[in-house]
Amino acid sequence: MKSLMKKFAVGAMLALGSLAAVANEPIKIGSVLSVTGPAAFLGDPELKTLQLYVEELNKKGGVLGRQLQLVHYDDGSDANKANGFAKRLLDDDKVDILIGGTTTGATMSMVPLAEKSGTPFISLAGAVVIVEPVKKWVFKTPHTDRMAAEKVFEDMKKRGLTKVALLSETSGFGQSGKKETEAVAGKYGITLVANETYGPKDTDMSPQLTKIKTTPGVQAVFVFGLGQGPAIVTKNYKQLGITLPLYQSHGVASDEFLKLAGPAAEGVRLPSPAQLIPEKLPAGDPQKPVVTAYDKAYKDRYKQDVSTFGGYAYDGLMLAVDAMKRAGSTDKAKVRDAIEATKGYIGSSGKVNMSATDHMGLDLSSFRMLEVKGGDWTISQ
């Protein structure tokens, strides 16, 4: 009997020791971001945001009494590298959750690994293919490319513009944007009378724009891309003397776009999260406190302007933290279930209501239509 009790006591002590060890271990947040390369102006603020808020959370005692540890890799805007780094995060670093995938291409290269390992993955990329069809372990924070096309077409319809030229990038984001734009055009009475593409590393889009300029009946131009490409398009547009209304997607919702495009950006319209215009939101807007606080924290720390892309990373981390708190655990299945059950979260991108059939949780009202006036963003009328 004594021997049995001794064994039981030893077993209990080992179990308590193992629980204590887990309690002392950090919660590992794994991230693959495009900090360098063509998508750097998306990935750089994403990484800085994660670093900032992991530090802030740790100063306040961490999550569930444990410190957070950010383990991150830079894929250099290369989707193949993203796959390799995701594998390293899951197999070697043993992370509890994945936040990242700056681009759609990088995200989609990571999806099978997250699904196979049963690890919650919150993407920071735009294409609808990330969450449609729904994938058990995959979620995303930005609005989809389909939503961007719909918001733009809503605005065009209001302004009596029905014949549109589409110029899209051949990146994963641009290709998906092209497909979704083509799919929803008819719903808004829009006819695509020209349909051109450019490569993400192209440095001159004048040939495509010249074709568009000489296409009969074009009333407006819609550019679907991210990174530096859309800014080059905007400059070429001005150089060619095209005066038609120019629309961009949310892929350039950043002050960096204004810097890259310069005076040529005047009059450009695009759909954007509220994060780009915290000081211009009305006092009663539920997002105002969130986006204003993020704006201040980021500027205080980095002495740089914020971007909506950093905001996507903020939402990704806060959704993960909120889910862990509600689950009372870092158990991957429990955290996944808690993310899917998110309701009424007010973030940088809008009000998030997830469900088993919606792993993004945003609707069209979470987009604001902006216009560049006097070299700054304004809410369009």
Tab-separated table of C-alpha atoms in Angstrom:
chain	number	residue	atom	x	y	z
A	1	MET	CA	0.000	0.000	0.000
A	2	LYS	CA	2.851	2.367	0.994
A	3	SER	CA	4.588	1.554	-2.282
A	4	LEU	CA	1.401	2.339	-4.228
A	5	MET	CA	0.964	5.649	-2.406
A	6	LYS	CA	4.599	6.511	-3.032
A	7	LYS	CA	4.137	5.817	-6.742
A	8	PHE	CA	0.992	7.946	-6.762
A	9	ALA	CA	2.797	10.815	-4.989
A	10	VAL	CA	5.718	10.642	-7.418
A	11	GLY	CA	3.285	10.603	-10.369
A	12	ALA	CA	1.399	13.603	-8.976
A	13	MET	CA	4.651	15.510	-8.440
A	14	LEU	CA	5.779	14.761	-11.997
A	15	ALA	CA	2.394	15.900	-13.347
A	16	LEU	CA	2.553	19.110	-11.310
A	17	GLY	CA	6.141	19.653	-12.456
A	18	SER	CA	5.115	19.207	-16.068
A	19	LEU	CA	2.195	21.659	-15.622
A	20	ALA	CA	4.537	24.174	-13.994
A	21	ALA	CA	6.989	23.773	-16.888
A	22	VAL	CA	4.214	24.498	-19.401
A	23	ALA	CA	3.088	27.478	-17.314
A	24	ASN	CA	6.623	28.886	-17.476
A	25	GLU	CA	7.071	28.291	-21.194
A	26	PRO	CA	6.333	31.205	-23.517
A	27	ILE	CA	3.390	31.152	-25.902
A	28	LYS	CA	5.027	31.028	-29.321
A	29	ILE	CA	3.573	33.238	-32.059
A	30	GLY	CA	5.000	32.138	-35.424
A	31	SER	CA	5.122	34.618	-38.281
A	32	VAL	CA	6.287	34.641	-41.905
A	33	LEU	CA	6.199	38.141	-43.424
A	34	SER	CA	7.451	39.929	-46.561
A	35	VAL	CA	9.727	42.376	-44.750
A	36	THR	CA	11.916	42.797	-47.862
A	37	GLY	CA	11.196	42.553	-51.596
A	38	PRO	CA	8.341	44.066	-53.653
A	39	ALA	CA	5.783	43.601	-50.827
A	40	ALA	CA	8.035	45.150	-48.138
A	41	PHE	CA	5.803	48.165	-47.563
A	42	LEU	CA	3.158	45.693	-46.400
A	43	GLY	CA	5.399	43.306	-44.467
A	44	ASP	CA	7.618	45.844	-42.695
A	45	PRO	CA	4.784	47.556	-40.728
A	46	GLU	CA	3.253	44.131	-40.039
A	47	LEU	CA	6.425	42.934	-38.320
A	48	LYS	CA	6.896	46.205	-36.439
A	49	THR	CA	3.298	46.000	-35.210
A	50	LEU	CA	3.671	42.424	-33.950
A	51	GLN	CA	6.936	43.319	-32.186
A	52	LEU	CA	5.378	46.411	-30.597
A	53	TYR	CA	2.279	44.666	-29.232
A	54	VAL	CA	4.023	41.468	-28.125
A	55	GLU	CA	6.259	43.712	-26.000
A	56	GLU	CA	3.252	45.682	-24.705
A	57	LEU	CA	1.342	42.524	-23.780
A	58	ASN	CA	4.389	41.041	-22.051
A	59	LYS	CA	4.843	44.219	-19.976
A	60	LYS	CA	1.274	43.705	-18.744
A	61	GLY	CA	1.944	40.108	-17.685
A	62	GLY	CA	1.511	38.283	-20.980
A	63	VAL	CA	-1.434	36.031	-21.764
A	64	LEU	CA	-2.808	33.365	-19.388
A	65	GLY	CA	0.094	34.249	-17.061
A	66	ARG	CA	2.668	33.352	-19.745
A	67	GLN	CA	4.936	35.589	-21.813
A	68	LEU	CA	4.549	35.761	-25.582
A	69	GLN	CA	7.482	34.959	-27.862
A	70	LEU	CA	7.419	36.154	-31.478
A	71	VAL	CA	9.323	33.831	-33.830
A	72	HIS	CA	9.460	35.432	-37.275
A	73	TYR	CA	11.035	34.941	-40.693
A	74	ASP	CA	11.266	37.179	-43.762
A	75	ASP	CA	10.220	35.451	-47.003
A	76	GLY	CA	11.601	38.320	-49.144
A	77	SER	CA	8.210	38.436	-50.955
A	78	ASP	CA	8.864	34.899	-52.253
A	79	ALA	CA	5.958	32.462	-51.772
A	80	ASN	CA	8.247	29.410	-52.021
A	81	LYS	CA	10.374	30.690	-49.148
A	82	ALA	CA	7.212	31.267	-47.113
A	83	ASN	CA	6.415	27.558	-47.353
A	84	GLY	CA	9.884	26.576	-46.083
A	85	PHE	CA	9.737	29.021	-43.170
A	86	ALA	CA	6.240	27.876	-42.185
A	87	LYS	CA	7.525	24.307	-42.079
A	88	ARG	CA	10.377	25.434	-39.818
A	89	LEU	CA	7.974	27.275	-37.489
A	90	LEU	CA	5.746	24.212	-37.149
A	91	ASP	CA	8.345	21.411	-37.064
A	92	ASP	CA	11.333	23.014	-35.332
A	93	ASP	CA	10.082	26.077	-33.454
A	94	LYS	CA	6.869	24.325	-32.337
A	95	VAL	CA	4.759	27.496	-32.473
A	96	ASP	CA	1.277	27.659	-30.950
A	97	ILE	CA	-0.267	29.783	-33.715
A	98	LEU	CA	0.663	31.283	-37.091
A	99	ILE	CA	0.061	34.963	-37.898
A	100	GLY	CA	1.298	36.184	-41.257
A	101	GLY	CA	1.467	35.502	-44.891
A	102	THR	CA	1.803	39.092	-46.089
A	103	THR	CA	0.766	38.179	-49.630
A	104	THR	CA	-1.840	35.804	-51.001
A	105	GLY	CA	0.856	33.703	-52.687
A	106	ALA	CA	2.779	33.293	-49.426
A	107	THR	CA	-0.399	32.535	-47.492
A	108	MET	CA	-1.583	29.867	-49.926
A	109	SER	CA	1.832	28.173	-49.810
A	110	MET	CA	1.489	27.970	-46.003
A	111	VAL	CA	-2.154	26.842	-45.843
A	112	PRO	CA	-1.588	23.082	-46.444
A	113	LEU	CA	1.034	22.991	-43.668
A	114	ALA	CA	-1.254	24.717	-41.146
A	115	GLU	CA	-4.143	22.438	-42.084
A	116	LYS	CA	-2.062	19.251	-41.877
A	117	SER	CA	-0.514	20.169	-38.516
A	118	GLY	CA	-3.785	21.417	-37.021
A	119	THR	CA	-2.390	24.862	-36.170
A	120	PRO	CA	-4.582	28.004	-36.188
A	121	PHE	CA	-3.391	30.338	-38.947
A	122	ILE	CA	-4.485	33.981	-39.210
A	123	SER	CA	-3.493	35.392	-42.617
A	124	LEU	CA	-2.787	39.066	-43.308
A	125	ALA	CA	-3.405	38.762	-47.064
A	126	GLY	CA	-6.308	39.896	-49.211
A	127	ALA	CA	-7.605	37.302	-51.681
A	128	VAL	CA	-10.954	35.635	-51.110
A	129	VAL	CA	-9.440	32.219	-51.954
A	130	ILE	CA	-7.823	32.206	-48.478
A	131	VAL	CA	-11.192	31.768	-46.769
A	132	GLU	CA	-13.418	30.520	-49.600
A	133	PRO	CA	-13.947	27.643	-49.480
A	134	VAL	CA	-13.644	27.688	-45.687
A	135	LYS	CA	-10.552	25.871	-44.410
A	136	LYS	CA	-10.823	24.517	-40.881
A	137	TRP	CA	-7.644	26.087	-39.459
A	138	VAL	CA	-7.334	29.238	-41.621
A	139	PHE	CA	-8.669	32.755	-40.914
A	140	LYS	CA	-7.823	36.225	-42.238
A	141	THR	CA	-8.003	39.864	-41.079
A	142	PRO	CA	-8.088	42.014	-44.264
A	143	HIS	CA	-11.163	42.595	-46.392
A	144	THR	CA	-11.267	40.411	-49.491
A	145	ASP	CA	-10.505	41.429	-53.052
A	146	ARG	CA	-14.141	40.710	-53.946
A	147	MET	CA	-15.285	43.232	-51.328
A	148	ALA	CA	-12.843	45.811	-52.724
A	149	ALA	CA	-14.223	45.347	-56.242
A	150	GLU	CA	-17.792	45.647	-54.948
A	151	LYS	CA	-17.046	48.816	-52.968
A	152	VAL	CA	-15.377	50.387	-56.030
A	153	PHE	CA	-18.262	49.398	-58.321
A	154	GLU	CA	-20.801	50.781	-55.813
A	155	ASP	CA	-18.986	54.125	-56.041
A	156	MET	CA	-18.722	54.010	-59.840
A	157	LYS	CA	-22.431	53.216	-60.174
A	158	LYS	CA	-23.245	56.219	-57.963
A	159	ARG	CA	-21.185	58.402	-60.309
A	160	GLY	CA	-22.718	57.007	-63.508
A	161	LEU	CA	-19.556	55.168	-64.618
A	162	THR	CA	-20.423	51.899	-66.346
A	163	LYS	CA	-17.633	51.230	-68.898
A	164	VAL	CA	-14.433	50.371	-67.095
A	165	ALA	CA	-10.867	49.335	-67.941
A	166	LEU	CA	-9.243	46.871	-65.519
A	167	LEU	CA	-5.469	46.783	-65.069
A	168	SER	CA	-4.374	43.999	-62.714
A	169	GLU	CA	-1.111	42.629	-61.408
A	170	THR	CA	-0.047	39.049	-62.172
A	171	SER	CA	0.703	38.405	-58.456
A	172	GLY	CA	-1.562	36.067	-56.445
A	173	PHE	CA	-3.426	39.087	-55.067
A	174	GLY	CA	-3.798	40.702	-58.509
A	175	GLN	CA	-4.910	37.511	-60.246
A	176	SER	CA	-7.526	36.805	-57.600
A	177	GLY	CA	-8.600	40.464	-57.732
A	178	LYS	CA	-8.998	40.241	-61.516
A	179	LYS	CA	-11.118	37.101	-61.217
A	180	GLU	CA	-13.342	38.570	-58.491
A	181	THR	CA	-13.694	41.910	-60.325
A	182	GLU	CA	-14.801	40.101	-63.486
A	183	ALA	CA	-17.247	38.013	-61.455
A	184	VAL	CA	-19.054	40.924	-59.729
A	185	ALA	CA	-18.996	43.549	-62.523
A	186	GLY	CA	-22.352	42.465	-63.977
A	187	LYS	CA	-24.064	42.708	-60.591
A	188	TYR	CA	-23.361	46.465	-60.607
A	189	GLY	CA	-24.142	47.041	-64.295
A	190	ILE	CA	-20.424	47.483	-65.111
A	191	THR	CA	-18.904	46.399	-68.428
A	192	LEU	CA	-15.154	45.752	-68.575
A	193	VAL	CA	-14.266	47.199	-71.989
A	194	ALA	CA	-10.508	46.686	-71.521
A	195	ASN	CA	-8.627	44.118	-69.442
A	196	GLU	CA	-4.825	44.427	-69.162
A	197	THR	CA	-2.186	42.997	-66.791
A	198	TYR	CA	1.329	43.874	-65.585
A	199	GLY	CA	4.036	42.023	-63.620
A	200	PRO	CA	4.775	42.893	-59.956
A	201	LYS	CA	8.367	43.821	-60.843
A	202	ASP	CA	7.521	45.845	-63.993
A	203	THR	CA	8.861	49.405	-63.978
A	204	ASP	CA	6.763	50.911	-66.785
A	205	MET	CA	3.070	50.254	-67.495
A	206	SER	CA	2.763	52.867	-70.280
A	207	PRO	CA	2.093	50.243	-73.030
A	208	GLN	CA	-0.929	48.828	-71.170
A	209	LEU	CA	-2.210	52.308	-70.295
A	210	THR	CA	-1.792	53.483	-73.907
A	211	LYS	CA	-3.986	50.564	-75.024
A	212	ILE	CA	-6.574	51.547	-72.422
A	213	LYS	CA	-6.387	55.218	-73.453
A	214	THR	CA	-7.157	54.327	-77.076
A	215	THR	CA	-10.013	51.919	-76.210
A	216	PRO	CA	-13.350	53.491	-77.237
A	217	GLY	CA	-15.883	54.214	-74.477
A	218	VAL	CA	-13.693	53.821	-71.380
A	219	GLN	CA	-15.088	55.979	-68.540
A	220	ALA	CA	-12.838	54.953	-65.626
A	221	VAL	CA	-9.812	52.777	-64.826
A	222	PHE	CA	-9.536	50.302	-61.949
A	223	VAL	CA	-6.064	49.078	-60.913
A	224	PHE	CA	-5.770	45.890	-58.846
A	225	GLY	CA	-2.334	45.359	-57.326
A	226	LEU	CA	-0.110	45.961	-54.323
A	227	GLY	CA	3.366	47.200	-53.509
A	228	GLN	CA	5.137	49.600	-55.862
A	229	GLY	CA	3.344	48.624	-59.097
A	230	PRO	CA	0.139	50.640	-58.578
A	231	ALA	CA	2.201	53.766	-57.763
A	232	ILE	CA	4.110	53.347	-61.042
A	233	VAL	CA	0.777	52.942	-62.865
A	234	THR	CA	-0.452	56.170	-61.238
A	235	LYS	CA	2.652	58.098	-62.364
A	236	ASN	CA	2.448	56.679	-65.912
A	237	TYR	CA	-1.244	57.605	-65.984
A	238	LYS	CA	-0.375	61.253	-65.322
A	239	GLN	CA	2.545	61.214	-67.777
A	240	LEU	CA	0.240	59.962	-70.551
A	241	GLY	CA	-2.249	62.747	-69.805
A	242	ILE	CA	-5.121	60.379	-69.008
A	243	THR	CA	-7.846	62.330	-67.212
A	244	LEU	CA	-10.400	59.556	-66.564
A	245	PRO	CA	-11.278	58.725	-62.927
A	246	LEU	CA	-8.630	56.365	-61.487
A	247	TYR	CA	-9.477	53.791	-58.820
A	248	GLN	CA	-7.107	51.569	-56.849
A	249	SER	CA	-7.793	48.572	-54.597
A	250	HIS	CA	-7.176	48.343	-50.842
A	251	GLY	CA	-3.799	46.819	-51.778
A	252	VAL	CA	-2.355	50.359	-51.663
A	253	ALA	CA	-4.221	51.717	-48.623
A	254	SER	CA	-1.083	53.211	-47.090
A	255	ASP	CA	0.636	56.582	-46.785
A	256	GLU	CA	3.559	54.917	-48.540
A	257	PHE	CA	1.457	54.898	-51.732
A	258	LEU	CA	1.087	58.686	-51.476
A	259	LYS	CA	4.868	59.037	-51.137
A	260	LEU	CA	5.594	56.690	-54.054
A	261	ALA	CA	2.972	58.153	-56.413
A	262	GLY	CA	3.515	61.795	-55.398
A	263	PRO	CA	1.314	64.498	-56.973
A	264	ALA	CA	0.095	61.969	-59.585
A	265	ALA	CA	-2.086	60.375	-56.863
A	266	GLU	CA	-4.364	63.442	-56.702
A	267	GLY	CA	-7.968	62.361	-57.278
A	268	VAL	CA	-7.296	58.628	-56.896
A	269	ARG	CA	-10.157	56.825	-55.117
A	270	LEU	CA	-9.986	53.548	-53.215
A	271	PRO	CA	-11.705	51.439	-50.562
A	272	SER	CA	-9.839	51.359	-47.237
A	273	PRO	CA	-10.182	50.297	-43.615
A	274	ALA	CA	-10.661	53.114	-41.098
A	275	GLN	CA	-7.034	52.779	-39.954
A	276	LEU	CA	-5.850	55.184	-42.656
A	277	ILE	CA	-7.993	58.078	-41.387
A	278	PRO	CA	-8.299	57.891	-37.556
A	279	GLU	CA	-8.461	61.669	-37.082
A	280	LYS	CA	-11.124	62.041	-39.795
A	281	LEU	CA	-13.596	59.572	-38.274
A	282	PRO	CA	-16.640	61.062	-36.510
A	283	ALA	CA	-16.496	61.079	-32.687
A	284	GLY	CA	-19.134	58.368	-32.261
A	285	ASP	CA	-17.516	55.873	-34.639
A	286	PRO	CA	-16.892	52.620	-32.649
A	287	GLN	CA	-13.576	52.097	-34.449
A	288	LYS	CA	-12.209	55.551	-33.618
A	289	PRO	CA	-10.735	54.666	-30.174
A	290	VAL	CA	-9.080	51.510	-31.573
A	291	VAL	CA	-7.509	53.040	-34.683
A	292	THR	CA	-6.509	56.233	-32.824
A	293	ALA	CA	-4.736	54.250	-30.074
A	294	TYR	CA	-2.892	52.103	-32.635
A	295	ASP	CA	-1.958	55.190	-34.660
A	296	LYS	CA	-0.448	56.854	-31.567
A	297	ALA	CA	1.369	53.758	-30.272
A	298	TYR	CA	2.948	53.004	-33.656
A	299	LYS	CA	4.006	56.609	-34.331
A	300	ASP	CA	5.406	57.035	-30.813
A	301	ARG	CA	7.496	53.892	-31.163
A	302	TYR	CA	8.699	54.069	-34.760
A	303	LYS	CA	8.336	57.755	-35.711
A	304	GLN	CA	6.661	56.569	-38.924
A	305	ASP	CA	3.191	56.823	-40.436
A	306	VAL	CA	0.874	53.876	-39.866
A	307	SER	CA	-0.577	51.741	-42.640
A	308	THR	CA	-3.616	49.526	-42.932
A	309	PHE	CA	-1.207	46.589	-43.339
A	310	GLY	CA	0.168	47.091	-39.840
A	311	GLY	CA	-3.460	47.269	-38.744
A	312	TYR	CA	-4.089	43.795	-40.212
A	313	ALA	CA	-1.247	42.450	-38.049
A	314	TYR	CA	-2.668	44.218	-34.978
A	315	ASP	CA	-6.026	42.531	-35.568
A	316	GLY	CA	-4.385	39.147	-36.178
A	317	LEU	CA	-2.516	39.255	-32.880
A	318	MET	CA	-5.442	40.631	-30.857
A	319	LEU	CA	-7.869	38.064	-32.295
A	320	ALA	CA	-5.404	35.310	-31.336
A	321	VAL	CA	-4.929	36.695	-27.805
A	322	ASP	CA	-8.674	37.169	-27.334
A	323	ALA	CA	-9.288	33.578	-28.453
A	324	MET	CA	-6.636	32.174	-26.084
A	325	LYS	CA	-8.168	34.088	-23.173
A	326	ARG	CA	-11.670	32.856	-23.976
A	327	ALA	CA	-10.391	29.289	-24.461
A	328	GLY	CA	-8.410	29.551	-21.212
A	329	SER	CA	-5.740	27.588	-23.013
A	330	THR	CA	-3.237	27.465	-25.880
A	331	ASP	CA	-4.597	24.081	-26.953
A	332	LYS	CA	-4.693	24.473	-30.735
A	333	ALA	CA	-8.155	22.981	-31.256
A	334	LYS	CA	-9.656	25.089	-28.459
A	335	VAL	CA	-8.030	28.274	-29.786
A	336	ARG	CA	-9.266	27.496	-33.303
A	337	ASP	CA	-12.816	27.047	-32.007
A	338	ALA	CA	-12.588	30.303	-30.046
A	339	ILE	CA	-11.386	32.282	-33.093
A	340	GLU	CA	-14.288	30.896	-35.114
A	341	ALA	CA	-16.686	31.947	-32.330
A	342	THR	CA	-15.421	35.585	-32.327
A	343	LYS	CA	-18.348	38.014	-32.210
A	344	GLY	CA	-18.378	41.815	-31.990
A	345	TYR	CA	-14.591	42.302	-31.961
A	346	ILE	CA	-13.903	45.935	-32.939
A	347	GLY	CA	-10.559	46.089	-34.672
A	348	SER	CA	-8.504	48.088	-37.111
A	349	SER	CA	-10.362	46.560	-40.080
A	350	GLY	CA	-13.885	46.813	-38.696
A	351	LYS	CA	-16.372	44.842	-36.615
A	352	VAL	CA	-15.538	41.127	-36.800
A	353	ASN	CA	-18.214	38.441	-36.522
A	354	MET	CA	-16.747	35.035	-37.405
A	355	SER	CA	-18.713	31.826	-37.899
A	356	ALA	CA	-18.259	28.282	-39.172
A	357	THR	CA	-19.020	29.583	-42.679
A	358	ASP	CA	-17.140	32.912	-42.441
A	359	HIS	CA	-13.478	32.912	-41.364
A	360	MET	CA	-13.030	36.664	-41.942
A	361	GLY	CA	-16.143	38.153	-40.343
A	362	LEU	CA	-16.234	41.570	-42.066
A	363	ASP	CA	-18.978	43.078	-44.228
A	364	LEU	CA	-18.906	45.810	-46.895
A	365	SER	CA	-19.733	48.557	-44.388
A	366	SER	CA	-16.285	48.118	-42.799
A	367	PHE	CA	-14.693	49.655	-45.923
A	368	ARG	CA	-14.480	53.473	-46.260
A	369	MET	CA	-14.288	55.045	-49.718
A	370	LEU	CA	-11.359	57.473	-49.775
A	371	GLU	CA	-10.084	60.056	-52.243
A	372	VAL	CA	-6.669	61.727	-52.423
A	373	LYS	CA	-7.062	65.500	-52.106
A	374	GLY	CA	-4.210	67.927	-51.547
A	375	GLY	CA	-1.818	65.010	-51.160
A	376	ASP	CA	-3.822	63.480	-48.289
A	377	TRP	CA	-6.599	60.958	-47.749
A	378	THR	CA	-10.157	62.279	-47.420
A	379	ILE	CA	-13.455	60.446	-46.966
A	380	SER	CA	-15.095	60.683	-50.398
A	381	GLN	CA	-18.561	62.166	-50.717
